[in-house]
Amino acid sequence: MGEGEAAGKISVNSEQKKKLPNFQQSVRLKYVKLGYHYLISHGMYLLLVPFLAVSSFHLTTLESRDLIQLWDQLRFNLVTVVVCSTLIVFLATLYFMSRPRKVFLVDFACYKPQPENMCTKEMFVEKSNLAQCFTPENLEFQKRIIERSGLGQKTYFPDAILSVPANPSMDAARKEAEMVMFGAIDDLLNKTGVKAKDIGILVVNCSLFNPTPSLSAMIVNHYKLRGNILSYNLGGMGCSAGLISIDLAKQLLQVNPNSYALVVSMENITLNWYFGNQRSMLVSNCIFRMGGAAILLSNKPSDRRRAKYQLMHTVRTHKGSDDRSYSCVFQEEDEKGQTGVSLSKDLMAVAGEALKTNITTLGPIVLPMSEQLLFLATLIMRKGFNMKIKPYIPDFKLAFEHFCIHAGGRAVLDELEKNLELTPWHMEPSRMTLYRFGNTSSSSLWYELAYTEAKGRIRKGDRTWQIAFGSGFKCNSAVWKALRRVDPVKEKNPWMDEIHEFPVEVPRVATLSAKN
């Protein structure tokens, strides 16, 4: 999903508020809120303390004759003991057989293209000019977009787009797909030591490139995967398809015991470069870049010791029944027959509605009881007593330590930072991923998690929220819990050889030289 401001600026008229002290930043209020959160979250344990104390005191008063008397009662009621024991065993067996299988993320790998595929912003403007298909006005439009995009100087394009003139073809698109997919999978298999033949489930997602044979078939053929593999190829599902693939793999792992699932997320740039002059379609040229990721999931209990994360929740939201949501990201032909992806001016509003629905479902699952009670109390006062008070926005920072928000564009990240009341530290992985790699579509979430690992921020027990938006319109979430500390010294990911250079200050407008 791209930036709404690039498709057309959305003006928001708001009244100027009087400057008041920021009470939410008050140290005293901070500790009051933390104390309230602790009290509510641990209320059950606090209530059990007196009960356990009384029970312990009662047990200390028991004498040997009391125990003998209890044994005699059980001995003369053998049928009751046998029935009760059988019932307990049956219920315990039923519980362990019916509970969902735990899904572990063994490891993941993000593809880092070769230096020859690197494209500076000046080079992007130059290539657009050499294409000789854009009007001077639209060349200037693209220059303004790239200056405000939040992208840096080291993003990547495939060979077919970097060549002069650009040479997009089916053969070039296949080469790009192979380069990205096989590069990521090779790194993943080397990191995990898992053999290709051991993989029982394969899910591949790529929105705009769907050849025959499919991308999943290309992987099966290249790695000689086994004949009974369950393979799926998801297309046309936008930037949120990566989490849809994770959810699909999770569902398949519930019914296929002792299995590995390989998920591959990518987008193909070669055949989706727009050569027309419709501005809503030119935005994709400015922000989408080459990239991909491979993720290995497992439901084997033995993998828990070496796995990085456990998948706790997935929540999917689809707003496709609404016409405005359905058409806000739309692949079509312009008036001259050039195919491109059009981004509507309604994009940000639609994304906001999808996010609201998604977190309404996710909130009760992940938020501590303290936040749920505050939200419920505010709702009752507003709806039941018609009190004119602001709706309470739950503090998701109490539910998650890390946030991986799809790097769809600067406007998207700005809005989510504001609406979720996140700090620059929480937004750093998303902003740095956008700066270093651009919008790599569904794989951007994994570059962000790799950044967090490279910074040494993942501790055992930490919870990470991945959230992505995509055409349709969809908003999807995944929640992961770290099973161990991730030591950056032992990590191999695209950030490791340059992580010391980040974070960097990203200007609101990075003006390019006049000659471009």
mmCIF file of C-alpha atoms in Angstrom, residues 126-366:
data_model
loop_
_atom_site.group_PDB
_atom_site.id
_atom_site.type_symbol
_atom_site.label_atom_id
_atom_site.label_comp_id
_atom_site.label_asym_id
_atom_site.label_seq_id
_atom_site.Cartn_x
_atom_site.Cartn_y
_atom_site.Cartn_z
ATOM 1 C CA GLU A 126 17.393 10.331 -14.318
ATOM 2 C CA LYS A 127 15.990 6.918 -15.371
ATOM 3 C CA SER A 128 12.475 8.355 -15.435
ATOM 4 C CA ASN A 129 13.708 11.152 -17.693
ATOM 5 C CA LEU A 130 15.532 8.764 -20.024
ATOM 6 C CA ALA A 131 12.398 6.653 -20.392
ATOM 7 C CA GLN A 132 11.017 9.471 -22.612
ATOM 8 C CA CYS A 133 7.426 8.575 -21.797
ATOM 9 C CA PHE A 134 6.647 11.048 -19.000
ATOM 10 C CA THR A 135 5.596 14.652 -19.521
ATOM 11 C CA PRO A 136 7.768 17.387 -17.958
ATOM 12 C CA GLU A 137 4.991 18.073 -15.453
ATOM 13 C CA ASN A 138 4.880 14.443 -14.344
ATOM 14 C CA LEU A 139 8.659 14.217 -14.162
ATOM 15 C CA GLU A 140 8.519 17.124 -11.743
ATOM 16 C CA PHE A 141 5.641 15.430 -9.895
ATOM 17 C CA GLN A 142 7.692 12.260 -9.408
ATOM 18 C CA LYS A 143 10.640 14.347 -8.243
ATOM 19 C CA ARG A 144 8.469 16.009 -5.587
ATOM 20 C CA ILE A 145 7.129 12.627 -4.447
ATOM 21 C CA ILE A 146 10.572 11.059 -4.132
ATOM 22 C CA GLU A 147 11.824 14.092 -2.197
ATOM 23 C CA ARG A 148 9.040 13.651 0.369
ATOM 24 C CA SER A 149 8.821 9.853 0.334
ATOM 25 C CA GLY A 150 11.101 9.080 3.285
ATOM 26 C CA LEU A 151 13.218 6.798 1.070
ATOM 27 C CA GLY A 152 16.998 6.949 1.216
ATOM 28 C CA GLN A 153 19.776 6.615 -1.335
ATOM 29 C CA LYS A 154 20.302 2.857 -1.216
ATOM 30 C CA THR A 155 17.062 1.225 -2.337
ATOM 31 C CA TYR A 156 17.049 -1.429 -5.060
ATOM 32 C CA PHE A 157 15.535 -1.965 -8.517
ATOM 33 C CA PRO A 158 15.739 -5.050 -10.775
ATOM 34 C CA ASP A 159 18.042 -5.073 -13.791
ATOM 35 C CA ALA A 160 15.205 -4.635 -16.300
ATOM 36 C CA ILE A 161 14.178 -1.291 -14.772
ATOM 37 C CA LEU A 162 17.739 -0.001 -14.354
ATOM 38 C CA SER A 163 18.672 -0.701 -17.979
ATOM 39 C CA VAL A 164 18.357 2.121 -20.532
ATOM 40 C CA PRO A 165 15.863 1.898 -22.017
ATOM 41 C CA ALA A 166 13.918 -0.153 -19.479
ATOM 42 C CA ASN A 167 13.298 -3.665 -20.749
ATOM 43 C CA PRO A 168 10.455 -5.309 -18.807
ATOM 44 C CA SER A 169 9.633 -8.800 -20.057
ATOM 45 C CA MET A 170 8.316 -12.100 -18.753
ATOM 46 C CA ASP A 171 11.810 -13.558 -18.810
ATOM 47 C CA ALA A 172 13.229 -10.616 -16.837
ATOM 48 C CA ALA A 173 10.377 -10.853 -14.315
ATOM 49 C CA ARG A 174 11.085 -14.546 -13.779
ATOM 50 C CA LYS A 175 14.766 -13.779 -13.218
ATOM 51 C CA GLU A 176 13.862 -11.151 -10.614
ATOM 52 C CA ALA A 177 11.511 -13.588 -8.846
ATOM 53 C CA GLU A 178 14.162 -16.322 -8.810
ATOM 54 C CA MET A 179 16.825 -13.921 -7.559
ATOM 55 C CA VAL A 180 14.679 -12.733 -4.645
ATOM 56 C CA MET A 181 12.979 -16.003 -3.658
ATOM 57 C CA PHE A 182 15.963 -18.303 -3.988
ATOM 58 C CA GLY A 183 18.258 -15.780 -2.320
ATOM 59 C CA ALA A 184 16.021 -15.541 0.741
ATOM 60 C CA ILE A 185 15.331 -19.294 0.919
ATOM 61 C CA ASP A 186 19.027 -20.199 0.586
ATOM 62 C CA ASP A 187 19.867 -17.921 3.503
ATOM 63 C CA LEU A 188 17.023 -19.388 5.580
ATOM 64 C CA LEU A 189 17.993 -23.016 4.982
ATOM 65 C CA ASN A 190 21.618 -22.218 5.836
ATOM 66 C CA LYS A 191 20.576 -20.499 9.078
ATOM 67 C CA THR A 192 18.228 -23.274 10.251
ATOM 68 C CA GLY A 193 19.973 -26.378 8.913
ATOM 69 C CA VAL A 194 16.593 -27.709 7.732
ATOM 70 C CA LYS A 195 16.685 -29.803 4.576
ATOM 71 C CA ALA A 196 14.385 -28.842 1.708
ATOM 72 C CA LYS A 197 12.889 -32.359 1.697
ATOM 73 C CA ASP A 198 11.687 -31.842 5.286
ATOM 74 C CA ILE A 199 9.345 -29.002 4.299
ATOM 75 C CA GLY A 200 5.737 -30.192 4.153
ATOM 76 C CA ILE A 201 3.888 -26.906 3.538
ATOM 77 C CA LEU A 202 4.739 -24.076 1.121
ATOM 78 C CA VAL A 203 2.888 -20.750 0.901
ATOM 79 C CA VAL A 204 4.056 -18.060 -1.542
ATOM 80 C CA ASN A 205 2.513 -14.619 -1.962
ATOM 81 C CA CYS A 206 3.192 -12.098 -4.717
ATOM 82 C CA SER A 207 0.451 -9.670 -5.625
ATOM 83 C CA LEU A 208 1.151 -8.546 -9.191
ATOM 84 C CA PHE A 209 3.232 -11.298 -10.823
ATOM 85 C CA ASN A 210 1.482 -14.637 -11.267
ATOM 86 C CA PRO A 211 3.089 -16.661 -14.079
ATOM 87 C CA THR A 212 2.348 -20.220 -15.142
ATOM 88 C CA PRO A 213 3.815 -22.414 -13.698
ATOM 89 C CA SER A 214 3.318 -20.552 -10.436
ATOM 90 C CA LEU A 215 5.985 -19.069 -8.184
ATOM 91 C CA SER A 216 5.382 -21.891 -5.703
ATOM 92 C CA ALA A 217 6.010 -24.413 -8.510
ATOM 93 C CA MET A 218 9.273 -22.616 -9.316
ATOM 94 C CA ILE A 219 10.391 -23.180 -5.714
ATOM 95 C CA VAL A 220 9.294 -26.837 -5.726
ATOM 96 C CA ASN A 221 11.237 -27.424 -8.944
ATOM 97 C CA HIS A 222 14.382 -25.557 -7.871
ATOM 98 C CA TYR A 223 14.704 -27.209 -4.444
ATOM 99 C CA LYS A 224 13.249 -30.574 -5.512
ATOM 100 C CA LEU A 225 10.674 -30.520 -2.722
ATOM 101 C CA ARG A 226 8.782 -33.709 -1.971
ATOM 102 C CA GLY A 227 5.830 -34.785 -4.086
ATOM 103 C CA ASN A 228 3.179 -34.632 -1.356
ATOM 104 C CA ILE A 229 3.959 -31.053 -0.326
ATOM 105 C CA LEU A 230 0.963 -28.801 0.332
ATOM 106 C CA SER A 231 1.747 -25.773 -1.853
ATOM 107 C CA TYR A 232 -0.240 -22.551 -2.218
ATOM 108 C CA ASN A 233 0.309 -19.461 -4.366
ATOM 109 C CA LEU A 234 -1.507 -16.288 -3.271
ATOM 110 C CA GLY A 235 -1.875 -13.478 -5.807
ATOM 111 C CA GLY A 236 -3.515 -10.058 -5.983
ATOM 112 C CA MET A 237 -3.813 -9.664 -2.207
ATOM 113 C CA GLY A 238 -1.624 -6.585 -1.808
ATOM 114 C CA CYS A 239 0.892 -5.588 0.829
ATOM 115 C CA SER A 240 -0.936 -7.382 3.643
ATOM 116 C CA ALA A 241 -0.642 -10.777 1.943
ATOM 117 C CA GLY A 242 2.409 -11.721 3.993
ATOM 118 C CA LEU A 243 0.350 -12.028 7.166
ATOM 119 C CA ILE A 244 -2.402 -13.815 5.235
ATOM 120 C CA SER A 245 0.252 -16.368 4.266
ATOM 121 C CA ILE A 246 1.310 -16.684 7.914
ATOM 122 C CA ASP A 247 -2.311 -17.228 8.942
ATOM 123 C CA LEU A 248 -2.836 -19.834 6.209
ATOM 124 C CA ALA A 249 0.328 -21.665 7.257
ATOM 125 C CA LYS A 250 -0.852 -21.576 10.875
ATOM 126 C CA GLN A 251 -4.180 -23.169 9.920
ATOM 127 C CA LEU A 252 -2.425 -25.886 7.916
ATOM 128 C CA LEU A 253 -0.044 -26.633 10.785
ATOM 129 C CA GLN A 254 -3.044 -27.254 13.054
ATOM 130 C CA VAL A 255 -4.040 -30.311 11.005
ATOM 131 C CA ASN A 256 -0.603 -31.546 9.899
ATOM 132 C CA PRO A 257 1.435 -32.635 12.942
ATOM 133 C CA ASN A 258 5.245 -32.570 13.043
ATOM 134 C CA SER A 259 5.543 -30.359 9.967
ATOM 135 C CA TYR A 260 7.595 -27.463 8.671
ATOM 136 C CA ALA A 261 5.904 -24.644 6.751
ATOM 137 C CA LEU A 262 7.874 -22.356 4.437
ATOM 138 C CA VAL A 263 6.333 -18.929 3.770
ATOM 139 C CA VAL A 264 7.781 -16.718 1.025
ATOM 140 C CA SER A 265 6.652 -13.077 0.662
ATOM 141 C CA MET A 266 7.723 -10.824 -2.189
ATOM 142 C CA GLU A 267 6.623 -8.389 -4.876
ATOM 143 C CA ASN A 268 7.790 -8.186 -8.483
ATOM 144 C CA ILE A 269 8.783 -4.790 -9.860
ATOM 145 C CA THR A 270 9.847 -5.703 -13.413
ATOM 146 C CA LEU A 271 6.427 -6.060 -15.053
ATOM 147 C CA ASN A 272 4.699 -3.517 -12.847
ATOM 148 C CA TRP A 273 6.572 -0.331 -13.692
ATOM 149 C CA TYR A 274 4.081 2.238 -14.954
ATOM 150 C CA PHE A 275 4.986 4.039 -18.200
ATOM 151 C CA GLY A 276 1.991 6.364 -18.386
ATOM 152 C CA ASN A 277 1.110 9.823 -17.110
ATOM 153 C CA GLN A 278 -1.798 9.295 -14.714
ATOM 154 C CA ARG A 279 -0.523 10.700 -11.451
ATOM 155 C CA SER A 280 -2.407 8.334 -9.149
ATOM 156 C CA MET A 281 -0.505 5.497 -10.854
ATOM 157 C CA LEU A 282 2.905 7.183 -10.800
ATOM 158 C CA VAL A 283 3.133 6.995 -7.011
ATOM 159 C CA SER A 284 3.900 3.251 -7.100
ATOM 160 C CA ASN A 285 6.967 3.921 -9.253
ATOM 161 C CA CYS A 286 8.290 6.294 -6.603
ATOM 162 C CA ILE A 287 7.988 4.147 -3.469
ATOM 163 C CA PHE A 288 7.961 0.422 -4.364
ATOM 164 C CA ARG A 289 11.305 -1.371 -4.419
ATOM 165 C CA MET A 290 12.726 -4.888 -4.818
ATOM 166 C CA GLY A 291 12.811 -7.219 -1.806
ATOM 167 C CA GLY A 292 11.504 -10.433 -0.303
ATOM 168 C CA ALA A 293 11.561 -12.658 2.763
ATOM 169 C CA ALA A 294 11.385 -16.355 3.657
ATOM 170 C CA ILE A 295 9.988 -17.584 6.976
ATOM 171 C CA LEU A 296 10.180 -21.088 8.466
ATOM 172 C CA LEU A 297 7.354 -22.141 10.799
ATOM 173 C CA SER A 298 7.128 -25.387 12.754
ATOM 174 C CA ASN A 299 4.646 -27.166 15.006
ATOM 175 C CA LYS A 300 7.210 -29.662 16.304
ATOM 176 C CA PRO A 301 7.502 -29.444 20.112
ATOM 177 C CA SER A 302 11.224 -30.224 19.780
ATOM 178 C CA ASP A 303 11.749 -26.967 17.839
ATOM 179 C CA ARG A 304 10.646 -24.807 20.745
ATOM 180 C CA ARG A 305 14.138 -24.740 22.229
ATOM 181 C CA ARG A 306 15.766 -23.260 19.136
ATOM 182 C CA ALA A 307 12.846 -21.227 17.730
ATOM 183 C CA LYS A 308 12.920 -17.448 18.013
ATOM 184 C CA TYR A 309 9.211 -16.752 18.406
ATOM 185 C CA GLN A 310 5.843 -18.329 19.033
ATOM 186 C CA LEU A 311 2.850 -17.175 17.013
ATOM 187 C CA MET A 312 0.249 -16.062 19.549
ATOM 188 C CA HIS A 313 -2.532 -14.493 17.462
ATOM 189 C CA THR A 314 -3.516 -13.566 13.930
ATOM 190 C CA VAL A 315 -6.402 -11.184 13.194
ATOM 191 C CA ARG A 316 -7.645 -10.493 9.667
ATOM 192 C CA THR A 317 -9.950 -7.667 8.607
ATOM 193 C CA HIS A 318 -11.502 -7.350 5.139
ATOM 194 C CA LYS A 319 -13.444 -4.240 4.078
ATOM 195 C CA GLY A 320 -14.039 -5.364 0.484
ATOM 196 C CA SER A 321 -17.839 -5.207 0.825
ATOM 197 C CA ASP A 322 -17.550 -1.413 0.814
ATOM 198 C CA ASP A 323 -17.128 0.000 -2.720
ATOM 199 C CA ARG A 324 -14.847 2.840 -1.637
ATOM 200 C CA SER A 325 -12.560 0.427 0.231
ATOM 201 C CA TYR A 326 -12.584 -2.062 -2.647
ATOM 202 C CA SER A 327 -11.492 0.478 -5.274
ATOM 203 C CA CYS A 328 -8.983 2.612 -3.339
ATOM 204 C CA VAL A 329 -6.035 0.502 -4.597
ATOM 205 C CA PHE A 330 -6.912 -0.681 -8.095
ATOM 206 C CA GLN A 331 -4.928 -2.134 -10.976
ATOM 207 C CA GLU A 332 -6.289 -0.889 -14.298
ATOM 208 C CA GLU A 333 -5.409 0.660 -17.646
ATOM 209 C CA ASP A 334 -5.176 4.407 -18.137
ATOM 210 C CA GLU A 335 -6.751 6.227 -21.073
ATOM 211 C CA LYS A 336 -3.791 5.241 -23.288
ATOM 212 C CA GLY A 337 -3.861 1.553 -22.369
ATOM 213 C CA GLN A 338 -0.898 1.594 -19.960
ATOM 214 C CA THR A 339 -1.448 -0.704 -16.975
ATOM 215 C CA GLY A 340 -0.746 0.584 -13.490
ATOM 216 C CA VAL A 341 -1.947 0.546 -9.893
ATOM 217 C CA SER A 342 -4.074 3.555 -9.036
ATOM 218 C CA LEU A 343 -4.053 4.901 -5.467
ATOM 219 C CA SER A 344 -7.206 6.770 -4.449
ATOM 220 C CA LYS A 345 -7.376 9.971 -2.398
ATOM 221 C CA ASP A 346 -9.552 7.990 0.025
ATOM 222 C CA LEU A 347 -6.681 5.646 0.850
ATOM 223 C CA MET A 348 -5.781 7.077 4.252
ATOM 224 C CA ALA A 349 -9.413 7.271 5.397
ATOM 225 C CA VAL A 350 -10.041 3.685 4.279
ATOM 226 C CA ALA A 351 -6.881 2.487 6.012
ATOM 227 C CA GLY A 352 -7.998 4.211 9.211
ATOM 228 C CA GLU A 353 -11.359 2.440 9.167
ATOM 229 C CA ALA A 354 -9.720 -0.934 8.519
ATOM 230 C CA LEU A 355 -7.255 -0.351 11.350
ATOM 231 C CA LYS A 356 -10.073 0.604 13.719
ATOM 232 C CA THR A 357 -11.931 -2.635 12.963
ATOM 233 C CA ASN A 358 -8.787 -4.720 13.291
ATOM 234 C CA ILE A 359 -7.683 -3.348 16.662
ATOM 235 C CA THR A 360 -11.254 -3.592 17.973
ATOM 236 C CA THR A 361 -10.956 -7.348 17.432
ATOM 237 C CA LEU A 362 -7.339 -7.606 18.560
ATOM 238 C CA GLY A 363 -7.658 -5.400 21.655
ATOM 239 C CA PRO A 364 -9.652 -7.744 23.904
ATOM 240 C CA ILE A 365 -7.227 -10.562 23.076
ATOM 241 C CA VAL A 366 -3.981 -8.780 23.902
#
